[in-house]
Amino acid sequence: MLYLYEASHLLVEGESILDDARDFTTKNLEKYVKKSSSSEYLSKLVSHALELPLAWRMLRLEANWFINIYETKTDMEPILLELAKLDFNMVQAIHQEDLKHSARWWKSTRLGEKLDFARDRLMENFFWTVGVIFEPQFSNCRRMLAKVNSLLTTIDDVYDVYGTLDELELFTDAIVRWDLNFMDQLPHYMKLCFLSSYNSVNEMAYDILKDQGVDILPYLKKAAKWYYSGYTPSLQEYLDNAWVSISAPVFLVHAYFYVSSPTTEEALHFMEEYPDIIRWSSMILRLADDLGTSSDELKRGDVSKSIQCYMYETEVFEEKARDHIKNLIGNTWKKINDYRFANTRTSQTFIGGEPYTARNRKLKAEIRMRLANASKPLDQLELIDTLQRLGLSYHFVDEIESILKSLFDGNHIQNTKTANDLGFQSIQGRTRKL
């Protein structure tokens, strides 16, 4: 039942059966939770899934939660638990070094000190990067994304709260020109914002040019130009603009260049016009952000969000508007799922060579043997599911892909029950990364 519930969140447009399956499993799992003890292992898993399905969660946060839950399981595998704890602590140590680096950079900009009207949220901005890409080998990507996030948060407050219309037009023009000579026309606080953005973006472009021989500056500049645009009152106009104004496209374009090696000309052209997957991901982020912070942002003088736009247009109460926005999010997830299953990954983001201890390598070798020696398809799937929840699956990408391909192409799945088949689909979907 739980597998079926998780699989139902990987549906694509037009799959009415999985829509029905989601309703059916949700009702029955809610009944199960009410009847079972809250201390039971399975009950905790079900409650956790009902709160938010695994496909929508941040993998590193899920690993932290699941390690504690898995430890209470009566038939848990000590080897898996030991490796999960060791891996989590070692990767966290790398994240802490990344945060220190980001904190030194943020302090050097003096933006948090000079612009007291803006949100000073370095920790929050960095934490988000860990949710996007936690693997230890991507320190440069996390450090760069923390810079991008911090700059965008600051400039977002300039646009939404502090800057006058005339000042914002000057700032937008400066970004379009990308010329330091034009900076003289800006007020002092905007000079700080522009120069920080200018230096950071050029530094990122230089890093890629130096390491990969590809000039990405025109693409980063274009992403910045897309970002700086105004809001519009109707819901549809808001949605047409909001996926850009949330800044996610800027974030994702920068991330792509740091995890793709080598960066090809074909990929550059692909990113030049935002592909649908970036548009949809940005839309979900925008709408989810509206649901979570809309009222608070309005109180501090921000512009109207999707909820208020829909309330004004349709003359409904806030609760009804929130339900509508949640439906929009669900429909957008369907489009993303369809894209994920229909397209190969644009780039491989998993690289070997982590500086881990001998004990770590030994534990991974034992787990590889267990993956290879598991004879029953369901046993393989459950082991893969546990590895993913513990945050360990990135160590075994090739092995997991090989097993899933074998199961999918072979006759094993044909002989399993529907629930297990959908469980397979759920696990397979979670192993794919965009």
Tab-separated table of C-alpha atoms in Angstrom, residues 263-423:
chain	number	residue	atom	x	y	z
A	263	THR	CA	30.176	21.459	-20.832
A	264	THR	CA	29.354	21.033	-24.527
A	265	GLU	CA	28.256	23.614	-27.074
A	266	GLU	CA	25.099	21.563	-27.599
A	267	ALA	CA	24.281	21.836	-23.902
A	268	LEU	CA	24.916	25.586	-23.976
A	269	HIS	CA	22.388	26.038	-26.758
A	270	PHE	CA	19.988	23.799	-24.821
A	271	MET	CA	20.270	26.104	-21.806
A	272	GLU	CA	20.134	29.326	-23.828
A	273	GLU	CA	16.349	29.158	-24.049
A	274	TYR	CA	15.068	27.825	-20.760
A	275	PRO	CA	13.898	24.235	-21.338
A	276	ASP	CA	10.566	23.093	-19.948
A	277	ILE	CA	12.145	21.239	-17.037
A	278	ILE	CA	13.608	24.498	-15.696
A	279	ARG	CA	10.347	26.339	-16.294
A	280	TRP	CA	8.306	23.728	-14.419
A	281	SER	CA	10.768	23.374	-11.539
A	282	SER	CA	10.794	27.141	-11.151
A	283	MET	CA	7.001	27.274	-11.208
A	284	ILE	CA	6.728	24.757	-8.358
A	285	LEU	CA	9.270	26.691	-6.332
A	286	ARG	CA	7.412	29.958	-6.935
A	287	LEU	CA	3.998	28.564	-5.994
A	288	ALA	CA	5.299	26.626	-2.985
A	289	ASP	CA	7.080	29.766	-1.811
A	290	ASP	CA	3.821	31.701	-2.133
A	291	LEU	CA	2.008	29.121	-0.002
A	292	GLY	CA	4.644	29.270	2.697
A	293	THR	CA	5.529	32.960	2.950
A	294	SER	CA	2.871	34.916	1.079
A	295	SER	CA	1.222	36.580	4.104
A	296	ASP	CA	4.548	37.472	5.735
A	297	GLU	CA	5.887	39.029	2.550
A	298	LEU	CA	2.778	41.164	2.108
A	299	LYS	CA	3.145	42.501	5.660
A	300	ARG	CA	6.650	43.785	4.912
A	301	GLY	CA	5.454	45.610	1.787
A	302	ASP	CA	6.008	42.997	-0.914
A	303	VAL	CA	3.899	42.744	-4.072
A	304	SER	CA	0.851	40.480	-4.408
A	305	LYS	CA	1.486	36.757	-4.873
A	306	SER	CA	-0.420	34.018	-6.677
A	307	ILE	CA	-2.864	33.485	-3.799
A	308	GLN	CA	-3.894	37.141	-3.705
A	309	CYS	CA	-4.081	37.306	-7.514
A	310	TYR	CA	-6.485	34.353	-7.597
A	311	MET	CA	-8.560	35.695	-4.690
A	312	TYR	CA	-8.923	39.048	-6.438
A	313	GLU	CA	-9.782	37.533	-9.832
A	314	THR	CA	-12.312	34.940	-8.679
A	315	GLU	CA	-13.571	36.611	-5.477
A	316	VAL	CA	-12.944	33.540	-3.329
A	317	PHE	CA	-11.620	33.175	0.208
A	318	GLU	CA	-7.952	32.449	0.901
A	319	GLU	CA	-8.526	28.758	1.696
A	320	LYS	CA	-10.091	28.176	-1.732
A	321	ALA	CA	-7.249	30.063	-3.405
A	322	ARG	CA	-4.678	27.961	-1.578
A	323	ASP	CA	-6.376	24.754	-2.746
A	324	HIS	CA	-6.217	26.025	-6.322
A	325	ILE	CA	-2.490	26.777	-6.030
A	326	LYS	CA	-1.881	23.295	-4.574
A	327	ASN	CA	-3.664	21.784	-7.590
A	328	LEU	CA	-1.439	23.817	-9.899
A	329	ILE	CA	1.612	22.420	-8.106
A	330	GLY	CA	0.316	18.859	-8.460
A	331	ASN	CA	-0.341	19.297	-12.183
A	332	THR	CA	3.131	20.745	-12.702
A	333	TRP	CA	4.668	17.730	-10.951
A	334	LYS	CA	2.941	15.530	-13.543
A	335	LYS	CA	4.716	17.418	-16.321
A	336	ILE	CA	8.060	17.014	-14.574
A	337	ASN	CA	7.514	13.280	-14.096
A	338	ASP	CA	6.660	12.918	-17.772
A	339	TYR	CA	9.850	14.732	-18.744
A	340	ARG	CA	11.997	12.660	-16.386
A	341	PHE	CA	10.773	9.361	-17.763
A	342	ALA	CA	10.896	10.479	-21.406
A	343	ASN	CA	14.387	12.011	-21.435
A	344	THR	CA	17.848	10.720	-20.680
A	345	ARG	CA	19.880	12.606	-18.153
A	346	THR	CA	21.576	15.653	-19.596
A	347	SER	CA	24.712	14.997	-17.616
A	348	GLN	CA	26.129	12.423	-15.211
A	349	THR	CA	26.633	14.098	-11.847
A	350	PHE	CA	28.112	11.212	-9.892
A	351	ILE	CA	31.887	11.048	-9.715
A	352	GLY	CA	34.077	8.630	-7.788
A	353	GLY	CA	37.215	9.255	-5.788
A	354	GLU	CA	35.903	10.457	-2.431
A	355	PRO	CA	38.614	10.639	0.256
A	356	TYR	CA	36.960	8.129	2.553
A	357	THR	CA	38.422	5.831	5.154
A	358	ALA	CA	39.264	2.175	4.718
A	359	ARG	CA	36.307	1.247	6.920
A	360	ASN	CA	34.009	3.195	4.653
A	361	ARG	CA	35.327	1.396	1.567
A	362	LYS	CA	34.972	-1.979	3.255
A	363	LEU	CA	31.352	-1.320	4.197
A	364	LYS	CA	30.546	-0.237	0.653
A	365	ALA	CA	32.142	-3.397	-0.723
A	366	GLU	CA	29.956	-5.533	1.545
A	367	ILE	CA	26.819	-3.704	0.448
A	368	ARG	CA	27.752	-4.167	-3.211
A	369	MET	CA	27.954	-7.899	-2.522
A	370	ARG	CA	24.493	-7.847	-0.952
A	371	LEU	CA	23.076	-6.031	-3.944
A	372	ALA	CA	24.617	-8.598	-6.262
A	373	ASN	CA	23.604	-11.628	-4.203
A	374	ALA	CA	19.979	-10.710	-3.483
A	375	SER	CA	18.074	-13.329	-5.462
A	376	LYS	CA	14.471	-12.132	-5.115
A	377	PRO	CA	13.362	-8.987	-6.972
A	378	LEU	CA	11.452	-7.689	-3.952
A	379	ASP	CA	14.523	-8.127	-1.727
A	380	GLN	CA	16.564	-6.124	-4.217
A	381	LEU	CA	13.959	-3.382	-4.347
A	382	GLU	CA	13.695	-3.127	-0.567
A	383	LEU	CA	17.488	-2.922	-0.238
A	384	ILE	CA	17.637	-0.187	-2.883
A	385	ASP	CA	14.810	1.674	-1.148
A	386	THR	CA	16.669	1.535	2.166
A	387	LEU	CA	19.898	2.763	0.561
A	388	GLN	CA	18.067	5.719	-0.924
A	389	ARG	CA	16.344	6.683	2.304
A	390	LEU	CA	19.637	6.427	4.209
A	391	GLY	CA	21.262	8.780	1.697
A	392	LEU	CA	23.679	6.119	0.423
A	393	SER	CA	22.386	5.404	-3.074
A	394	TYR	CA	24.778	7.861	-4.728
A	395	HIS	CA	27.617	5.454	-3.866
A	396	PHE	CA	25.939	2.619	-5.783
A	397	VAL	CA	24.464	4.308	-8.845
A	398	ASP	CA	25.862	1.839	-11.385
A	399	GLU	CA	24.802	-1.195	-9.368
A	400	ILE	CA	21.287	0.144	-8.787
A	401	GLU	CA	20.823	1.142	-12.424
A	402	SER	CA	21.986	-2.313	-13.527
A	403	ILE	CA	19.566	-4.082	-11.183
A	404	LEU	CA	16.609	-1.917	-12.176
A	405	LYS	CA	17.384	-2.341	-15.858
A	406	SER	CA	17.595	-6.094	-15.396
A	407	LEU	CA	14.273	-6.186	-13.566
A	408	PHE	CA	12.571	-3.881	-16.019
A	409	ASP	CA	13.865	-5.669	-19.128
A	410	GLY	CA	13.522	-9.170	-17.744
A	411	ASN	CA	10.615	-11.344	-16.692
A	412	HIS	CA	10.819	-10.750	-12.946
A	413	ILE	CA	8.388	-7.859	-12.806
A	414	GLN	CA	5.831	-9.680	-14.881
A	415	ASN	CA	5.542	-12.286	-12.150
A	416	THR	CA	5.035	-9.889	-9.253
A	417	LYS	CA	1.836	-8.437	-7.881
A	418	THR	CA	0.644	-5.025	-8.973
A	419	ALA	CA	1.668	-3.371	-5.698
A	420	ASN	CA	5.224	-4.620	-6.059
A	421	ASP	CA	5.279	-3.561	-9.699
A	422	LEU	CA	4.285	-0.034	-8.676
A	423	GLY	CA	6.799	-0.192	-5.866
